[in-house]
Coordinates of C-alpha atoms in Angstrom, one line a residue:
M199 CA 0.0 0.0 0.0
T200 CA 1.3 3.4 -0.9
E201 CA 1.6 6.2 1.7
P202 CA -2.0 7.2 2.5
L203 CA -1.2 10.6 3.9
V204 CA -1.2 13.5 1.4
S205 CA 2.3 14.7 0.6
R206 CA 1.9 18.2 1.9
M207 CA 1.3 16.8 5.5
R208 CA 4.0 14.1 5.5
A209 CA 6.5 16.3 7.3
F210 CA 4.0 16.6 10.2
G211 CA 4.0 13.6 12.6
T212 CA 3.0 13.5 16.2
T213 CA 3.5 16.9 17.7
I214 CA 6.4 17.6 20.0
F215 CA 3.9 18.4 22.8
A216 CA 2.2 14.9 22.5
E217 CA 5.6 13.2 22.3
M218 CA 7.0 14.9 25.4
S219 CA 3.9 14.7 27.4
A220 CA 3.7 11.0 26.7
L221 CA 7.4 10.7 27.7
A222 CA 6.6 12.4 31.0
V223 CA 3.8 9.9 31.7
Q224 CA 6.0 6.9 30.7
T225 CA 8.9 7.9 32.9
G226 CA 7.1 9.6 35.8
S227 CA 8.9 12.8 35.0
I228 CA 7.8 16.3 35.9
N229 CA 6.2 17.9 32.8
L230 CA 7.5 21.4 32.3
G231 CA 7.0 20.9 28.5
Q232 CA 3.3 21.4 27.5
G233 CA 1.9 24.7 28.5
F234 CA -1.1 23.9 30.6
P235 CA -1.6 25.0 34.2
D236 CA -2.1 22.5 37.0
T237 CA -4.8 24.5 38.8
D238 CA -8.3 25.4 37.7
G239 CA -9.8 28.7 36.6
P240 CA -12.1 30.9 38.7
A241 CA -14.7 28.9 40.6
A242 CA -17.7 31.1 39.7
M243 CA -16.9 30.5 36.0
L244 CA -16.7 26.8 36.5
D245 CA -20.0 26.9 38.3
R246 CA -21.6 28.7 35.3
A247 CA -20.6 25.9 33.1
V248 CA -22.2 23.3 35.4
E249 CA -25.3 25.4 35.6
A250 CA -25.4 25.7 31.8
I251 CA -25.3 22.0 31.4
G252 CA -28.0 21.5 34.0
S253 CA -30.2 24.1 32.4
G254 CA -30.2 22.4 29.0
A255 CA -27.6 24.3 27.0
N256 CA -26.4 21.1 25.5
Q257 CA -27.4 21.3 21.8
Y258 CA -25.9 23.0 18.8
P259 CA -25.3 26.7 19.5
P260 CA -25.4 29.1 16.6
G261 CA -22.6 28.7 14.0
P262 CA -21.0 32.1 14.8
G263 CA -21.2 31.3 18.6
M264 CA -23.6 32.1 21.4
L265 CA -24.7 35.7 21.2
D266 CA -24.0 36.3 24.9
L267 CA -20.3 35.3 24.3
R268 CA -20.0 37.4 21.2
Q269 CA -21.4 40.4 23.1
A270 CA -19.0 39.8 26.0
I271 CA -16.1 39.6 23.6
S272 CA -17.2 42.9 22.0
E273 CA -17.4 44.6 25.4
H274 CA -14.0 43.3 26.3
R275 CA -12.3 44.5 23.1
S276 CA -13.9 48.0 23.6
A277 CA -13.0 48.3 27.2
H278 CA -9.4 47.1 27.0
Y279 CA -8.3 48.3 23.6
G280 CA -10.9 50.9 22.3
L281 CA -11.8 48.6 19.4
S282 CA -15.4 48.3 18.3
Y283 CA -16.5 45.0 16.9
D284 CA -20.2 44.3 16.1
P285 CA -21.3 41.0 17.7
A286 CA -23.7 40.4 14.8
G287 CA -21.0 40.2 12.0
E288 CA -17.5 40.9 13.2
I289 CA -17.0 38.2 15.9
L290 CA -16.8 34.4 15.4
V291 CA -16.4 31.8 18.1
T292 CA -14.0 29.0 17.3
V293 CA -12.8 25.7 18.9
G294 CA -9.8 27.4 20.4
A295 CA -7.3 29.7 18.8
T296 CA -5.7 26.8 16.9
E297 CA -8.9 26.3 14.8
A298 CA -9.2 30.1 14.4
V299 CA -5.7 30.2 12.9
A300 CA -6.3 27.2 10.7
A301 CA -9.7 28.5 9.4
S302 CA -8.2 31.9 8.7
V303 CA -5.3 30.6 6.7
L304 CA -7.5 28.1 4.8
A305 CA -10.0 30.9 4.1
L306 CA -7.5 33.6 3.0
C307 CA -4.8 31.7 1.1
E308 CA -4.7 30.2 -2.3
P309 CA -2.3 27.4 -3.2
G310 CA 1.1 29.0 -3.8
D311 CA 0.5 32.0 -1.6
E312 CA 3.1 32.9 1.0
V313 CA 2.5 33.5 4.7
I314 CA 5.2 35.1 6.8
A315 CA 5.6 33.9 10.4
F316 CA 8.3 34.7 13.0
E317 CA 10.4 31.8 13.9
P318 CA 10.4 30.1 16.4
Y319 CA 6.7 29.7 15.8
Y320 CA 3.9 27.7 17.3
D321 CA 3.8 24.4 15.5
S322 CA 0.2 24.5 14.2
Y323 CA 1.1 27.5 12.0
A324 CA 3.2 25.5 9.6
A325 CA 0.6 22.7 9.5
S326 CA -2.2 25.1 8.7
I327 CA -0.3 26.8 6.0
A328 CA 0.6 23.4 4.5
L329 CA -3.1 22.4 4.6
A330 CA -3.9 25.5 2.5
Q331 CA -1.1 24.5 0.1
A332 CA 0.5 27.8 0.8
R333 CA 4.1 28.4 1.7
L334 CA 5.5 29.5 5.1
V335 CA 8.2 32.1 4.9
A336 CA 10.1 32.3 8.2
V337 CA 11.6 35.5 9.6
T338 CA 14.0 34.6 12.4
M339 CA 13.8 36.2 15.9
R340 CA 17.1 36.3 17.7
P341 CA 18.2 37.3 21.2
E342 CA 19.1 40.9 21.5
A343 CA 19.5 42.8 24.8
G344 CA 18.0 39.9 26.7
R345 CA 14.9 39.4 24.5
F346 CA 14.0 37.9 21.1
T347 CA 13.3 40.3 18.3
F348 CA 13.3 40.5 14.5
D349 CA 15.3 42.5 12.0
P350 CA 13.0 44.9 10.2
D351 CA 15.1 44.6 7.0
E352 CA 14.8 40.8 7.1
L353 CA 11.1 41.2 7.4
R354 CA 10.8 43.6 4.5
A355 CA 13.0 41.3 2.3
A356 CA 10.7 38.3 3.1
V357 CA 7.8 40.0 1.3
T358 CA 7.3 38.9 -2.3
P359 CA 4.5 39.4 -4.9
R360 CA 3.1 36.0 -3.6
T361 CA 2.9 37.2 0.1
K362 CA -0.7 37.2 1.3
A363 CA -0.5 37.4 5.1
I364 CA 1.7 37.9 8.1
L365 CA 1.1 35.7 11.2
V366 CA 1.9 37.8 14.3
N367 CA 1.9 36.1 17.8
S368 CA 2.3 38.5 20.7
P369 CA 2.9 37.8 23.5
H370 CA 5.0 35.3 21.6
N371 CA 5.2 31.6 22.2
P372 CA 7.8 30.1 22.5
T373 CA 10.1 33.1 23.2
G374 CA 8.0 35.1 25.7
T375 CA 8.6 38.3 23.7
V376 CA 5.9 41.0 23.8
F377 CA 6.2 43.1 20.6
T378 CA 6.8 46.8 21.3
R379 CA 4.8 49.5 19.6
E380 CA 7.9 50.2 17.4
E381 CA 8.1 46.6 16.3
L382 CA 4.3 46.5 15.5
A383 CA 4.6 49.7 13.6
V384 CA 7.1 48.1 11.2
I385 CA 4.6 45.2 10.6
A386 CA 1.7 47.6 10.2
E387 CA 3.6 49.8 7.7
L388 CA 4.6 46.8 5.7
C389 CA 1.0 45.4 5.6
Q390 CA -0.4 48.6 4.4
E391 CA 2.4 49.2 1.8
R392 CA 2.0 45.7 0.3
G393 CA -1.7 45.1 0.8
L394 CA -1.2 42.2 3.3
I395 CA -3.6 40.7 5.8
A396 CA -2.4 40.3 9.4
V397 CA -3.5 37.3 11.4
T398 CA -2.7 38.0 15.1
D399 CA -2.6 35.2 17.7
E400 CA -3.1 37.0 21.0
V401 CA -4.0 34.1 23.4
Y402 CA -1.6 35.4 26.0
E403 CA -2.9 38.9 25.8
H404 CA -3.5 39.1 29.6
L405 CA -0.3 37.4 30.6
A406 CA 2.3 40.1 30.1
F407 CA 4.6 40.8 33.1
D408 CA 6.6 43.6 34.7
G409 CA 4.1 46.3 33.6
V410 CA 4.8 45.5 29.9
E411 CA 1.8 46.5 27.7
H412 CA 0.3 44.1 25.2
I413 CA -0.7 46.2 22.2
P414 CA -3.0 44.6 19.6
L415 CA -1.8 45.2 16.1
A416 CA -5.4 46.1 15.1
T417 CA -5.2 49.2 17.3
L418 CA -2.5 50.8 15.1
P419 CA -3.7 53.3 12.4
G420 CA -5.0 51.6 9.3
M421 CA -4.8 48.0 10.8
R422 CA -8.3 47.2 12.1
E423 CA -9.6 46.8 8.6
R424 CA -6.9 44.3 7.6
T425 CA -6.4 42.3 10.8
V426 CA -7.9 39.0 11.8
M427 CA -7.6 39.3 15.6
I428 CA -7.6 35.9 17.4
S429 CA -7.7 35.1 21.1
S430 CA -9.2 32.5 23.5
A431 CA -10.2 31.7 27.0
G432 CA -7.8 28.9 27.6
K433 CA -4.7 30.8 28.8
T434 CA -6.6 33.8 30.3
F435 CA -8.9 31.7 32.5
S436 CA -6.7 28.5 32.9
V437 CA -9.2 26.3 31.0
T438 CA -7.0 25.1 28.1
G439 CA -9.2 22.0 27.7
W440 CA -12.3 24.1 27.0
K441 CA -11.0 25.1 23.6
T442 CA -13.0 28.3 23.3
G443 CA -11.5 30.9 21.0
W444 CA -12.7 33.7 18.8
V445 CA -12.0 35.9 15.8
C446 CA -12.6 39.6 15.6
A447 CA -12.3 41.2 12.2
P448 CA -14.2 43.3 9.6
P449 CA -17.3 41.5 8.2
A450 CA -15.8 40.3 4.9
L451 CA -12.9 38.7 6.8
V452 CA -15.1 37.1 9.4
T453 CA -17.5 35.8 6.7
A454 CA -14.5 34.2 4.9
V455 CA -13.2 32.5 8.0
Q456 CA -16.7 31.3 9.1
T457 CA -17.2 29.8 5.6
V458 CA -14.3 27.5 6.3
K459 CA -14.9 27.0 10.0
Q460 CA -18.4 25.8 9.5
F461 CA -17.0 22.7 7.7
L462 CA -14.4 22.0 10.3
T463 CA -16.4 21.9 13.5
F464 CA -19.5 23.9 12.6
T465 CA -19.7 25.1 16.3
S466 CA -18.4 24.5 19.8
S467 CA -19.7 23.7 23.2
A468 CA -22.5 25.9 24.4
P469 CA -21.8 25.5 28.2
W470 CA -18.2 26.7 27.9
Q471 CA -19.3 29.6 25.8
L472 CA -21.8 30.8 28.4
A473 CA -19.2 30.4 31.2
V474 CA -16.6 32.3 29.3
A475 CA -19.0 35.1 28.6
Y476 CA -19.5 35.4 32.4
A477 CA -15.8 35.3 33.0
L478 CA -15.0 38.1 30.5
R479 CA -17.5 40.3 32.4
H480 CA -16.7 39.4 36.0
E481 CA -13.4 37.5 36.4
L482 CA -10.7 39.8 35.1
G483 CA -9.8 40.6 38.7
W484 CA -9.0 36.9 39.0
V485 CA -6.9 37.2 35.9
A486 CA -4.9 40.0 37.4
A487 CA -4.1 37.8 40.4
L488 CA -3.2 35.0 38.0
R489 CA -0.8 37.3 36.1
A490 CA 0.9 38.4 39.3
G491 CA 1.2 34.8 40.5
L492 CA 2.7 33.7 37.1
Q493 CA 5.2 36.5 37.3
D494 CA 6.4 35.1 40.6
K495 CA 6.5 31.6 39.2
R496 CA 8.5 32.9 36.2
D497 CA 11.1 34.4 38.6
R498 CA 11.2 31.3 40.7
L499 CA 11.9 29.0 37.7
M500 CA 14.4 31.4 36.2
E501 CA 16.4 31.6 39.4
G502 CA 16.3 27.8 39.7
L503 CA 17.3 27.2 36.1
A504 CA 20.2 29.7 36.4
A505 CA 21.4 27.9 39.6
A506 CA 21.2 24.6 37.7
G507 CA 23.6 26.0 35.1
F508 CA 21.4 27.2 32.2
S509 CA 21.7 30.6 30.6
V510 CA 18.2 32.1 31.0
L511 CA 16.4 34.7 28.9
K512 CA 13.7 36.6 30.7
P513 CA 10.3 36.4 29.1
A514 CA 7.9 39.5 29.1
G515 CA 4.9 37.3 28.8
T516 CA 3.3 33.8 28.2
Y517 CA 4.0 30.6 30.3
F518 CA 7.5 29.9 29.1
V519 CA 11.2 30.5 29.8
Q520 CA 13.8 30.0 27.1
T521 CA 17.2 28.7 28.1
D522 CA 20.5 28.3 26.4
I523 CA 21.9 24.8 27.2
R524 CA 25.5 25.3 26.0
P525 CA 26.8 26.4 29.5
L526 CA 25.9 22.9 30.7
G527 CA 28.0 21.3 27.9
F528 CA 25.1 20.4 25.7
E529 CA 24.6 21.5 22.0
D530 CA 21.4 19.8 20.8
G531 CA 18.2 20.6 22.5
L532 CA 16.2 17.8 20.9
E533 CA 18.8 15.3 22.0
L534 CA 18.9 16.7 25.5
T535 CA 15.1 16.8 26.0
R536 CA 14.8 13.2 24.9
R537 CA 17.4 12.3 27.5
L538 CA 16.3 14.7 30.2
P539 CA 13.7 12.3 31.8
G540 CA 16.5 9.8 32.4
L541 CA 19.1 12.4 33.4
A542 CA 16.9 14.5 35.7
G543 CA 13.3 13.3 35.7
V544 CA 12.0 16.4 33.9
V545 CA 10.4 17.0 30.5
A546 CA 10.9 20.2 28.5
I547 CA 10.5 21.2 24.9
P548 CA 13.3 21.6 22.3
T549 CA 12.9 25.0 20.7
Q550 CA 14.5 24.0 17.5
V551 CA 11.4 22.1 16.4
F552 CA 9.7 25.5 16.0
Y553 CA 12.1 26.7 13.3
D554 CA 12.3 26.4 9.6
H555 CA 16.1 26.8 10.2
P556 CA 16.5 24.4 13.2
E557 CA 20.2 25.1 13.5
R558 CA 19.3 28.6 14.7
G559 CA 17.4 27.3 17.7
R560 CA 19.4 24.1 18.3
H561 CA 20.8 25.3 21.6
F562 CA 17.5 26.5 23.1
V563 CA 15.1 24.6 25.4
R564 CA 11.8 25.9 26.6
F565 CA 10.4 25.3 30.1
A566 CA 6.9 26.1 31.3
F567 CA 6.3 27.8 34.6
C568 CA 2.5 27.6 34.8
K569 CA 2.8 25.0 37.6
K570 CA 2.5 24.9 41.3
D571 CA 5.4 26.2 43.3
E572 CA 6.3 22.9 44.7
V573 CA 6.3 21.3 41.3
I574 CA 8.7 24.0 40.0
D575 CA 10.9 23.6 43.1
E576 CA 11.1 19.8 42.7
A577 CA 11.9 20.2 39.0
V578 CA 14.7 22.6 39.7
T579 CA 16.2 20.3 42.4
R580 CA 16.2 17.5 39.8
L581 CA 17.7 19.7 37.0
K582 CA 20.7 20.6 39.2
R583 CA 21.8 17.0 38.6
L584 CA 22.8 18.1 35.1
S585 CA 25.6 20.4 36.4
A586 CA 26.8 17.6 38.7

């Protein structure tokens, strides 16, 4: 029998997250790889989901999403960013941000079109672009003054007549960078000069630290009308398993994305939608406390990783810390992370798998700090075996 998988997807096997999480289970290791918290979201929000199930909200919700959630998203965008989106035609609820990105790329890209993404990039981006038979063009982010950033000239040089869109993830997974207004202005100028669409993944929008401001690209002059703005409840409210995301964009772009989305999942769980609508209106104080707690956890893990011998870069947002493994005598992050359960009883993620140019990220390893303090402390104790 010939290979049944279509050729454009043969480069994509089991995701690194599934591989490493399975390795954690098999070896009994501490999982600082996959970015999911080990505590639940706000209790009142969880109660709303239970109440919704008990009250009969268990059938298909409307294709665009429950109106209550679309209204809550609209209120949130207006209150936090001064952006006005009409719940009736400019907001679409999706099965997490991953589906939102996939549906957007499938809706907006013809075969052969090019999509720019900043590497290292979240792994679903490459798969979504391949599904659309488009081509990913990677612009490399490199450490500079303690944070990852991109070269504006490299970004401009990456645009060709085939370029259709730029994928912008800020706060950025896996580097932890929060793009500055100056960096976003470069992207905005290029989009307007070359007629490009911006697809923005902003799932960590409320998880920026040290007073750093998350600035949506759509707030920059001339960008609302050409931006597909994506976010979700998973990271904001610590319910990654609910897979409740959304798209905010002008009507023509939302209609395009919904046309594809309706044939992927059609719609998503009504109880979660109603609970998230409640949370967007009433639980942002809980989110502020979460953010403060995560900042402390970030600092706790960074200190421990440095004591264990890693060179550590300080993230301005997300769940993740990037480390350089070379001070410990290692060169290959993929090799190290596969050995790490045996060496130290800890699982992490090799950053090189998020690059089109793996050699540029070969010496970086990503650790997640969205865990209980005692889990972080035990992981650090184990990791100190490496320097020994």
